[in-house]
CSV table of C-alpha atoms and ligand atoms in Angstrom, one decimal:
chain,number,residue,atom,x,y,z
A,1,MET,CA,3.2,10.3,15.4
A,2,GLU,CA,3.5,9.9,11.7
A,3,LEU,CA,6.5,12.1,11.0
A,4,ASN,CA,8.7,11.0,13.9
A,5,ASP,CA,12.3,12.2,13.4
A,6,LYS,CA,11.6,13.4,9.8
A,7,ARG,CA,13.7,16.6,9.1
A,8,VAL,CA,11.7,18.9,7.0
A,9,VAL,CA,12.9,22.2,5.5
A,10,LEU,CA,9.8,24.3,4.9
A,11,GLY,CA,10.5,27.0,2.3
A,12,VAL,CA,8.0,30.0,2.3
A,13,THR,CA,7.9,32.2,-0.7
A,14,GLY,CA,6.1,35.5,-1.4
A,15,GLY,CA,2.3,35.2,-1.6
A,16,ILE,CA,-0.7,35.9,0.6
A,17,ALA,CA,-0.9,32.1,1.4
A,18,ALA,CA,2.3,32.5,3.4
A,19,TYR,CA,0.2,33.1,6.5
A,20,LYS,CA,-1.1,29.5,6.1
A,21,ALA,CA,2.4,28.2,6.2
A,22,ALA,CA,2.4,29.1,9.9
A,23,GLU,CA,-0.3,26.5,10.6
A,24,LEU,CA,1.6,24.0,8.4
A,25,VAL,CA,4.7,24.3,10.7
A,26,ARG,CA,2.5,23.5,13.7
A,27,LEU,CA,0.8,20.5,12.0
A,28,LEU,CA,4.1,19.0,10.9
A,29,GLY,CA,5.6,19.6,14.3
A,30,LYS,CA,2.6,17.9,15.9
A,31,GLN,CA,3.4,14.8,13.9
A,32,GLY,CA,6.9,14.7,15.3
A,33,ALA,CA,8.7,16.4,12.4
A,34,ASP,CA,11.7,18.6,13.0
A,35,VAL,CA,10.9,21.7,10.9
A,36,GLN,CA,13.4,24.3,9.8
A,37,VAL,CA,11.9,27.3,8.0
A,38,ALA,CA,13.6,29.3,5.3
A,39,MET,CA,11.9,32.3,3.7
A,40,THR,CA,12.4,34.3,0.6
A,41,GLU,CA,12.7,38.1,0.9
A,42,GLY,CA,9.2,38.3,-0.7
A,43,ALA,CA,7.7,36.0,2.0
A,44,THR,CA,8.8,38.4,4.7
A,45,HIS,CA,6.4,41.1,3.3
A,46,PHE,CA,3.5,38.8,4.2
A,47,VAL,CA,4.6,37.2,7.5
A,48,THR,CA,7.5,37.8,9.8
A,49,ALA,CA,10.2,35.4,10.5
A,50,THR,CA,9.4,35.7,14.2
A,51,THR,CA,6.1,33.9,13.7
A,52,PHE,CA,7.9,30.9,12.2
A,53,GLN,CA,10.6,31.0,14.8
A,54,ALA,CA,8.1,30.9,17.6
A,55,LEU,CA,6.2,28.0,16.0
A,56,SER,CA,9.2,25.9,14.9
A,57,GLY,CA,11.4,26.8,17.9
A,58,LYS,CA,14.3,27.6,15.6
A,59,PRO,CA,15.7,30.7,14.0
A,60,VAL,CA,14.5,31.2,10.4
A,61,TYR,CA,17.0,31.4,7.5
A,62,LEU,CA,16.5,34.3,5.2
A,63,ASP,CA,19.6,34.8,3.1
A,64,GLN,CA,22.5,33.0,1.7
A,65,TRP,CA,25.1,35.1,3.6
A,66,ASP,CA,23.7,34.1,7.0
A,67,ALA,CA,26.6,34.2,9.4
A,68,ARG,CA,25.2,31.5,11.6
A,69,MET,CA,26.6,28.8,9.3
A,70,PRO,CA,30.3,28.5,10.2
A,71,ASN,CA,31.3,27.5,6.6
A,72,ALA,CA,29.0,30.2,5.1
A,73,MET,CA,27.2,27.5,3.1
A,74,ALA,CA,23.7,27.7,4.4
A,75,HIS,CA,22.3,26.3,1.2
A,76,ILE,CA,24.4,23.1,1.4
A,77,ASP,CA,24.1,22.6,5.1
A,78,LEU,CA,20.3,23.1,5.3
A,79,SER,CA,19.6,20.8,2.4
A,80,ARG,CA,22.0,18.1,3.7
A,81,GLN,CA,20.2,18.2,7.0
A,82,ALA,CA,16.8,17.6,5.5
A,83,ASP,CA,14.9,14.4,4.6
A,84,LEU,CA,12.7,16.5,2.4
A,85,ILE,CA,12.1,20.1,1.3
A,86,VAL,CA,8.5,21.4,1.1
A,87,ILE,CA,7.9,24.8,-0.5
A,88,ALA,CA,4.5,26.2,0.6
A,89,PRO,CA,3.4,28.5,-0.7
A,90,ALA,CA,5.4,28.2,-4.0
A,91,SER,CA,4.9,31.4,-6.0
A,92,ALA,CA,4.8,31.6,-9.8
A,93,ASP,CA,8.2,33.4,-9.7
A,94,PHE,CA,9.8,30.8,-7.5
A,95,LEU,CA,8.5,27.9,-9.6
A,96,ALA,CA,9.9,29.6,-12.7
A,97,ARG,CA,13.3,30.1,-11.0
A,98,ILE,CA,13.7,26.5,-9.8
A,99,ALA,CA,12.4,25.1,-13.1
A,100,ASN,CA,15.2,26.9,-14.8
A,101,GLY,CA,17.9,25.9,-12.2
A,102,MET,CA,18.4,29.4,-10.9
A,103,ALA,CA,20.2,30.0,-7.7
A,104,ASP,CA,19.6,33.6,-7.0
A,105,ASP,CA,18.6,33.4,-3.3
A,106,LEU,CA,19.0,31.0,-0.4
A,107,LEU,CA,15.9,29.0,-1.0
A,108,ALA,CA,16.4,28.5,-4.8
A,109,THR,CA,20.1,27.7,-4.2
A,110,MET,CA,19.1,25.1,-1.5
A,111,VAL,CA,16.6,23.5,-4.0
A,112,LEU,CA,19.3,23.3,-6.6
A,113,ALA,CA,21.8,21.9,-4.2
A,114,ARG,CA,19.5,19.3,-2.6
A,115,ASN,CA,19.9,15.6,-2.5
A,116,CYS,CA,16.5,14.9,-1.0
A,117,PRO,CA,12.9,14.9,-2.4
A,118,LEU,CA,11.2,18.3,-3.1
A,119,LEU,CA,7.4,18.9,-2.7
A,120,VAL,CA,5.9,22.2,-3.9
A,121,ALA,CA,2.5,23.7,-3.1
A,122,PRO,CA,1.8,26.3,-5.8
A,123,ALA,CA,-0.3,29.4,-4.8
A,124,MET,CA,-1.1,32.2,-7.2
A,125,ASN,CA,-3.8,34.1,-9.1
A,126,ARG,CA,-5.7,31.9,-11.6
A,127,GLN,CA,-4.4,33.7,-14.7
A,128,MET,CA,-0.8,33.3,-13.4
A,129,TRP,CA,-1.5,29.6,-12.9
A,130,GLU,CA,-3.1,29.1,-16.3
A,131,ASN,CA,-0.4,31.1,-18.1
A,132,PRO,CA,1.5,28.8,-20.5
A,133,ALA,CA,4.8,29.9,-19.0
A,134,THR,CA,3.7,28.6,-15.5
A,135,GLN,CA,2.3,25.4,-17.0
A,136,ARG,CA,5.5,24.8,-18.8
A,137,ASN,CA,7.5,25.4,-15.6
A,138,VAL,CA,5.3,23.0,-13.6
A,139,ALA,CA,5.5,20.3,-16.4
A,140,GLN,CA,9.3,20.7,-16.3
A,141,LEU,CA,9.4,20.4,-12.5
A,142,ARG,CA,7.2,17.2,-12.6
A,143,ALA,CA,9.5,15.8,-15.3
A,144,ASP,CA,12.4,16.5,-13.0
A,145,GLY,CA,10.8,14.4,-10.2
A,146,VAL,CA,9.3,17.3,-8.2
A,147,ILE,CA,6.0,16.5,-6.4
A,148,VAL,CA,3.4,19.2,-7.1
A,149,LEU,CA,0.7,19.4,-4.5
A,150,GLY,CA,-2.5,21.0,-5.9
A,151,PRO,CA,-3.3,23.8,-6.4
A,152,ALA,CA,-6.9,23.8,-5.4
A,153,SER,CA,-9.7,25.8,-7.1
A,154,GLY,CA,-11.9,28.3,-5.4
A,155,GLU,CA,-12.1,31.9,-4.3
A,156,GLN,CA,-8.8,33.7,-4.4
A,157,ALA,CA,-7.4,36.5,-2.2
A,158,CYS,CA,-7.7,38.9,-5.3
A,159,GLY,CA,-11.4,38.2,-5.5
A,160,GLU,CA,-11.3,36.0,-8.6
A,161,VAL,CA,-12.4,32.4,-8.6
A,162,GLY,CA,-10.4,29.6,-10.2
A,163,ALA,CA,-7.4,27.3,-9.9
A,164,GLY,CA,-4.4,28.5,-8.1
A,165,ARG,CA,-5.3,28.4,-4.4
A,166,MET,CA,-2.8,26.7,-2.2
A,167,LEU,CA,-4.0,23.5,-0.7
A,168,GLU,CA,-5.1,23.9,3.0
A,169,PRO,CA,-2.3,23.2,5.5
A,170,GLU,CA,-4.0,20.0,6.7
A,171,GLN,CA,-4.0,18.7,3.1
A,172,ILE,CA,-0.4,19.6,2.6
A,173,ALA,CA,0.5,17.9,5.9
A,174,GLU,CA,-1.5,14.8,4.9
A,175,GLU,CA,0.5,14.7,1.6
A,176,VAL,CA,3.8,15.0,3.4
A,177,ILE,CA,2.7,12.1,5.7
A,178,ALA,CA,1.6,10.0,2.7
A,179,PHE,CA,4.9,10.8,0.9
A,180,CYS,CA,7.0,9.6,3.9
A,181,ALA,CA,5.2,6.4,4.5
A,182,PRO,CA,6.8,3.1,3.3
A,183,LYS,CA,5.1,2.1,0.0
A,184,VAL,CA,4.5,-1.5,1.1
A,185,LEU,CA,1.3,-1.8,-1.1
A,186,ALA,CA,2.6,0.2,-4.1
A,187,GLY,CA,0.6,-0.6,-7.2
A,188,ARG,CA,-2.1,-2.7,-5.4
A,189,LYS,CA,-5.8,-2.0,-5.6
A,190,LEU,CA,-7.5,-2.2,-2.2
A,191,LEU,CA,-11.2,-2.3,-1.7
A,192,LEU,CA,-12.8,-2.1,1.8
A,193,THR,CA,-16.0,-1.6,3.6
A,194,ALA,CA,-16.5,0.6,6.7
A,195,GLY,CA,-19.1,1.8,9.1
A,196,PRO,CA,-22.6,0.4,9.9
A,197,THR,CA,-25.4,-0.5,7.5
A,198,PHE,CA,-28.9,0.9,8.0
A,199,GLU,CA,-31.8,-1.4,7.3
A,200,ALA,CA,-35.0,0.5,6.8
A,201,ILE,CA,-38.2,-0.3,8.7
A,202,ASP,CA,-40.1,2.6,7.2
A,203,PRO,CA,-38.9,5.9,5.6
A,204,VAL,CA,-37.7,7.3,8.9
A,205,ARG,CA,-36.8,4.3,11.0
A,206,GLY,CA,-34.3,1.5,10.7
A,207,ILE,CA,-32.0,-1.1,12.3
A,208,THR,CA,-28.4,-0.1,12.5
A,209,ASN,CA,-25.4,-0.5,14.9
A,210,LEU,CA,-22.8,1.5,16.8
A,211,SER,CA,-20.0,1.2,14.3
A,212,SER,CA,-18.6,4.8,13.8
A,213,GLY,CA,-16.5,4.0,10.7
A,214,ARG,CA,-13.3,5.1,12.5
A,215,MET,CA,-11.5,1.7,12.1
A,216,GLY,CA,-12.3,1.4,8.4
A,217,TYR,CA,-11.5,5.0,7.5
A,218,ALA,CA,-8.1,4.7,9.3
A,219,ILE,CA,-7.3,1.6,7.3
A,220,ALA,CA,-8.3,3.3,4.0
A,221,ARG,CA,-6.0,6.2,4.9
A,222,ALA,CA,-3.1,3.9,5.9
A,223,ALA,CA,-3.5,1.8,2.7
A,224,ARG,CA,-3.4,5.0,0.6
A,225,HIS,CA,-0.2,6.1,2.5
A,226,ALA,CA,1.2,2.6,1.7
A,227,GLY,CA,0.8,3.3,-2.0
A,228,ALA,CA,-2.4,1.4,-2.8
A,229,GLY,CA,-5.2,2.8,-4.9
A,230,VAL,CA,-8.1,2.7,-2.4
A,231,THR,CA,-11.9,2.4,-2.9
A,232,LEU,CA,-13.9,2.7,0.3
A,233,VAL,CA,-17.5,1.5,0.3
A,234,SER,CA,-18.9,3.3,3.3
A,235,GLY,CA,-22.1,2.9,5.3
A,236,PRO,CA,-23.6,6.1,6.8
A,237,VAL,CA,-20.9,7.8,8.9
A,238,GLY,CA,-20.1,11.4,9.7
A,239,PHE,CA,-16.5,11.6,8.5
A,240,ALA,CA,-15.0,13.3,5.5
A,241,SER,CA,-13.2,10.9,3.1
A,242,PRO,CA,-9.6,10.3,3.7
A,243,GLN,CA,-7.5,12.3,1.1
A,244,GLY,CA,-6.9,10.5,-2.1
A,245,VAL,CA,-9.4,7.7,-1.5
A,246,ASP,CA,-12.4,7.0,-3.8
A,247,ARG,CA,-15.5,6.6,-1.7
A,248,ILE,CA,-18.8,5.0,-2.6
A,249,ASN,CA,-21.6,5.8,-0.1
A,250,VAL,CA,-24.2,3.2,0.7
A,251,ARG,CA,-26.9,2.7,3.3
A,252,SER,CA,-28.1,-0.8,3.4
A,253,ALA,CA,-26.3,-4.2,3.3
A,254,LEU,CA,-27.8,-4.8,-0.1
A,255,GLU,CA,-26.4,-1.6,-1.4
A,256,MET,CA,-23.0,-2.4,0.1
A,257,HIS,CA,-23.1,-5.8,-1.5
A,258,ALA,CA,-23.8,-4.4,-4.9
A,259,ALA,CA,-21.1,-1.7,-4.6
A,260,VAL,CA,-18.5,-4.3,-3.4
A,261,MET,CA,-19.4,-6.9,-6.1
A,262,GLY,CA,-19.1,-4.2,-8.7
A,263,GLN,CA,-15.4,-3.5,-7.7
A,264,ALA,CA,-14.2,-6.8,-6.3
A,265,ALA,CA,-13.1,-8.5,-9.5
A,266,THR,CA,-10.4,-5.8,-10.1
A,267,ALA,CA,-9.2,-5.5,-6.5
A,268,ASP,CA,-6.0,-7.1,-5.2
A,269,ILE,CA,-7.1,-6.9,-1.6
A,270,PHE,CA,-10.5,-6.8,0.1
A,271,ILE,CA,-11.0,-5.9,3.7
A,272,GLY,CA,-14.5,-6.1,5.3
A,273,VAL,CA,-14.4,-3.7,8.2
A,274,ALA,CA,-18.0,-2.8,8.1
A,275,ALA,CA,-20.5,-4.0,10.7
A,276,VAL,CA,-23.0,-5.4,8.2
A,277,ALA,CA,-26.5,-6.2,9.4
A,278,ASP,CA,-27.0,-10.0,9.1
A,279,TYR,CA,-30.7,-9.4,8.5
A,280,ARG,CA,-32.9,-6.8,6.8
A,281,VAL,CA,-36.5,-6.0,7.1
A,282,ALA,CA,-38.5,-7.9,4.5
A,283,ASN,CA,-41.7,-5.9,4.9
A,284,ALA,CA,-40.3,-2.4,5.1
A,285,ALA,CA,-43.2,0.1,4.9
A,286,GLU,CA,-43.4,2.6,2.1
A,287,HIS,CA,-45.0,5.2,4.4
A,288,LYS,CA,-44.2,6.1,8.0
A,289,LEU,CA,-45.7,3.6,10.4
A,290,LYS,CA,-48.4,5.1,12.6
A,291,LYS,CA,-48.7,4.2,16.2
A,292,ASP,CA,-52.5,4.2,16.4
A,293,THR,CA,-53.3,1.9,13.6
A,294,GLY,CA,-53.8,-1.6,15.0
A,295,GLY,CA,-51.2,-2.7,17.6
A,296,ILE,CA,-47.5,-3.4,17.3
A,297,PRO,CA,-46.4,-3.8,13.7
A,298,PRO,CA,-44.8,-7.1,12.9
A,299,ILE,CA,-41.2,-6.8,11.6
A,300,GLU,CA,-40.2,-9.7,9.4
A,301,LEU,CA,-36.5,-10.3,8.9
A,302,VAL,CA,-34.6,-11.9,6.0
A,303,GLU,CA,-31.0,-12.8,5.7
A,304,ASN,CA,-28.6,-10.4,4.0
A,305,PRO,CA,-25.9,-11.7,1.6
A,306,ASP,CA,-22.6,-12.4,3.2
A,307,ILE,CA,-20.4,-9.9,1.3
A,308,LEU,CA,-17.0,-11.1,2.5
A,309,ALA,CA,-17.8,-14.8,1.9
A,310,GLU,CA,-19.0,-14.0,-1.6
A,311,VAL,CA,-15.9,-12.0,-2.4
A,312,ALA,CA,-13.7,-14.8,-1.0
A,313,ALA,CA,-15.5,-17.3,-3.2
A,314,LEU,CA,-14.7,-15.4,-6.4
A,315,LYS,CA,-12.4,-17.2,-8.8
A,316,ASN,CA,-9.1,-15.3,-8.9
A,317,GLY,CA,-10.6,-12.9,-6.4
A,318,PRO,CA,-8.7,-10.5,-4.1
A,319,PHE,CA,-6.8,-11.4,-0.9
A,320,CYS,CA,-9.5,-11.2,1.7
A,321,VAL,CA,-9.4,-9.9,5.2
A,322,GLY,CA,-12.3,-9.9,7.7
A,323,PHE,CA,-13.0,-8.3,11.0
A,324,ALA,CA,-14.8,-10.0,13.9
A,325,ALA,CA,-16.2,-8.0,16.9
A,326,GLU,CA,-16.9,-10.4,19.7
A,327,SER,CA,-18.0,-10.0,23.3
A,328,ARG,CA,-16.2,-13.2,24.5
A,329,ASN,CA,-14.2,-16.2,23.2
A,330,LEU,CA,-12.4,-13.9,20.7
A,331,GLU,CA,-10.0,-16.5,19.3
A,332,GLU,CA,-12.5,-19.3,19.0
A,333,TYR,CA,-15.2,-17.2,17.3
A,334,ALA,CA,-12.8,-15.2,15.1
A,335,GLN,CA,-11.0,-18.3,13.8
A,336,THR,CA,-14.4,-20.0,13.2
A,337,LYS,CA,-15.5,-17.1,11.1
A,338,ARG,CA,-12.2,-17.0,9.2
A,339,ARG,CA,-12.5,-20.7,8.3
A,340,LYS,CA,-16.2,-20.5,7.5
A,341,LYS,CA,-15.7,-17.6,5.1
A,342,ASN,CA,-12.5,-19.2,3.8
A,343,ILE,CA,-10.3,-16.1,4.2
A,344,PRO,CA,-6.6,-16.1,5.1
A,345,LEU,CA,-6.7,-13.3,7.8
A,346,ILE,CA,-9.2,-11.9,10.3
A,347,ALA,CA,-8.8,-9.1,12.8
A,348,GLY,CA,-10.6,-9.9,16.1
A,349,ASN,CA,-11.6,-7.1,18.5
A,350,LEU,CA,-13.6,-7.2,21.7
A,351,ILE,CA,-16.8,-5.1,21.4
A,352,GLN,CA,-16.0,-2.9,24.4
A,353,ASP,CA,-12.6,-2.0,22.8
A,354,GLY,CA,-13.6,-1.7,19.1
A,355,PHE,CA,-16.8,0.2,18.6
A,356,GLY,CA,-17.0,3.9,18.5
A,357,GLY,CA,-13.8,5.0,20.2
A,358,ASP,CA,-10.4,6.2,19.0
A,359,ASP,CA,-8.4,3.3,20.4
A,360,ASN,CA,-8.8,-0.5,19.8
A,361,ARG,CA,-7.2,-3.7,20.8
A,362,ILE,CA,-6.9,-6.2,17.9
A,363,VAL,CA,-5.7,-9.7,17.6
A,364,LEU,CA,-4.8,-10.9,14.0
A,365,PHE,CA,-5.7,-14.5,13.3
A,366,ASP,CA,-4.4,-16.5,10.3
A,367,GLU,CA,-3.5,-20.1,9.6
A,368,ALA,CA,-0.3,-19.8,11.7
A,369,GLY,CA,-2.3,-18.7,14.8
A,370,SER,CA,-2.7,-15.5,16.6
A,371,HIS,CA,-0.8,-12.2,16.5
A,372,PRO,CA,-1.9,-9.8,19.3
A,373,LEU,CA,-1.3,-6.1,18.6
A,374,THR,CA,-1.1,-3.8,21.7
A,375,LEU,CA,-3.8,-1.4,22.6
A,376,ALA,CA,-3.3,1.7,20.3
A,377,SER,CA,-5.1,4.3,18.3
A,378,LYS,CA,-7.0,3.0,15.3
A,379,SER,CA,-4.6,4.8,12.9
A,380,VAL,CA,-1.6,3.0,14.5
A,381,LEU,CA,-3.4,-0.3,14.3
A,382,ALA,CA,-4.4,0.4,10.7
A,383,ARG,CA,-0.7,0.8,9.7
A,384,GLN,CA,0.2,-2.4,11.5
A,385,LEU,CA,-2.6,-4.3,9.8
A,386,ILE,CA,-1.4,-3.0,6.4
A,387,GLU,CA,2.1,-4.1,7.1
A,388,HIS,CA,0.9,-7.5,8.1
A,389,ILE,CA,-1.1,-7.8,4.9
A,390,ALA,CA,1.9,-6.7,2.9
A,391,GLN,CA,4.1,-9.3,4.5
A,392,MET,CA,1.5,-12.1,3.8
A,393,LEU,CA,1.2,-10.9,0.2
A,394,LYS,CA,5.0,-10.9,-0.2
A,395,GLY,CA,5.0,-14.6,0.7
A,396,LYS,CA,2.4,-15.2,-2.1
A,397,ASP,CA,4.1,-13.2,-4.9
B,401,PMT,O1,-16.4,1.5,13.1
B,401,PMT,P1,-15.7,1.5,14.4
B,401,PMT,O2,-16.6,2.2,15.5
B,401,PMT,O3,-14.3,2.0,14.4
B,401,PMT,O4,-15.7,0.0,14.9
B,401,PMT,C1,-15.0,-0.9,14.2
B,401,PMT,C2,-15.6,-2.3,14.2
B,401,PMT,C3,-15.7,-2.8,15.6
B,401,PMT,C4,-17.0,-2.2,13.6
B,401,PMT,C5,-14.7,-3.2,13.4
B,401,PMT,O5,-13.5,-3.3,13.9
B,401,PMT,C6,-15.3,-4.7,13.3
B,401,PMT,O6,-15.0,-5.5,14.1
B,401,PMT,N1,-16.1,-5.0,12.2
B,401,PMT,C7,-16.7,-6.3,12.0
B,401,PMT,C8,-17.9,-6.4,12.9
B,401,PMT,C9,-18.5,-7.8,13.0
B,401,PMT,O7,-18.4,-8.5,14.0
B,401,PMT,O8,-18.8,-8.3,11.9
B,401,PMT,P2,-19.5,-9.8,11.7
B,401,PMT,O9,-19.0,-10.8,12.7
B,401,PMT,O10,-20.9,-9.6,11.6
B,401,PMT,O11,-18.9,-10.2,10.3
B,401,PMT,C10,-17.6,-10.8,10.1
B,401,PMT,C11,-17.0,-10.3,8.8
B,401,PMT,O12,-17.9,-10.5,7.7
B,401,PMT,C12,-16.7,-8.8,8.8
B,401,PMT,O13,-15.5,-8.6,8.1
B,401,PMT,C13,-18.0,-8.2,8.1
B,401,PMT,O14,-17.6,-7.0,7.4
B,401,PMT,C14,-18.3,-9.3,7.1
B,401,PMT,N2,-19.7,-9.4,6.8
B,401,PMT,C15,-20.6,-9.7,7.7
B,401,PMT,C16,-22.0,-9.9,7.4
B,401,PMT,C17,-22.3,-9.7,6.0
B,401,PMT,N3,-23.6,-9.8,5.6
B,401,PMT,N4,-21.4,-9.4,5.1
B,401,PMT,C18,-20.1,-9.3,5.5
B,401,PMT,O15,-19.3,-9.0,4.6
C-alpha cells in the first residue's frame, strides 16, 4: 500500500463536487491512509457527515466548538495529528479565506494552524475560477507553498463548459501518493521504453510478443513519484498513461529506436523495459496478403537496431538500465547481456513470472553481483528498482 500509516485530514467544503470526496476517502483508505474528515457547514448541504463517517470509520469534525476534544482545540489537535491536509473540493470562498489567513470556521482555522503540507483541489464554476480575485488567491496560495491540484476543464454541474471542475478522486489520490513518495530522483530526467513492438507483415498482420506494458508503466509511475521528469516511449498497449508522464506512442522497433534516440541525449537515466523485436520483416507487403495467390509467402527478416546498446554507447549518455526476460540460466544470460550492451545494471526476470501478469520476480545484476527482489507486484518492484538506481547514482554524483 502506497500511503501506509499516512495520516490525512480531508477537508470538504461546499460545492457539488463534495459527493466525489466520498470516493476519495475510500481510495486513500485503500492505500493504507488513516483519513480524518472535517467539513465546512456549506459541505453539509451537499453530503451528510454520516457518509464520510461510514467510509472513514471515524466521526467527522464539523465545528470549532466540538466537545469531543478535551482541550476544546480541535483545530490544533487535528492539524498536529496530520501528515498532510487535503481540501477537496476547495470552493472559491474557501480559497479566498485561507489565502487571506482567515480563521472563521474549524477547517480554515486548522489550515492556518497547520505545521504540515496543504494540498487543495479547487472546484467551482468556470467564471468563478477565471475571476481575477480567484486567480489572485490561487497565486498567493502557491506562493505560500500550497500545492494546487487542477482544476480540470470540461462540462460543469451548472451546464457550462470550461476550467474549474475538480480533478477526479483517482487523480487526486494519485497526486497524494506522488506527493508522499520520497523524492530520490528529484530533478532527474528519465526516459524508458515499455510494452511490445509490432513488426508488420502486411497492413493487418505482424510479429509481436506477449509484453503487456505493465512493468514499464509501473516504473514510469514510480519514477514520476520519485520526482523525475519522465518520458515513456510505449509500444502498443491498452493502458492509459500514468499521470504526469509524457508518452510517445510507437509501433515498430524502428519507430521506438527513432523516438528514443531523439530524447536520449537529454536524459539522465534510460531504462529499456520494452520487449523489442530483434528482427523485422524486410519485405512487408503494401497490401493484405491473399491466401490463394501462389503458395506460402516467404517472410524475410532483417535485424533491428539494438536501442539500449546504442544509447549506452552515446558519449555522455544517460545511466542505462536493461531488462532480460529468460526462460533459464537467468544470471548467466542476464549478466552476459549487461556486459555485451555495456550497461551498469540489468533486471532479470524469468519469462513465466514476468510477462503479462501483475506480479513479477526480479533479480538485479550489476558489477557487484546479484540482488534478488522478492516476488511482488510490479508497482512494488518498480519502486525498489527506482531506489536501487538512485543509490547507484548517488555513488556516481
Ligand atoms: O510488459 P510486461 O507484461 O509487464 O512484461 C515485462 C517484460 C517481461 C517484457 C520486461 O520485464 C522485460 O523483461 N523486458 C525485456 C525483454 C527481453 O528479454 O528483452 P531482450 O533480451 O530482447 O533485450 C534486452 C534488453 O535490450 C532489454 O532492455 C530491451 O529493451 C533491450 N533491447 C532489445 C532489443 C533491441 N533491438 N533493442 C533494445 O533496446
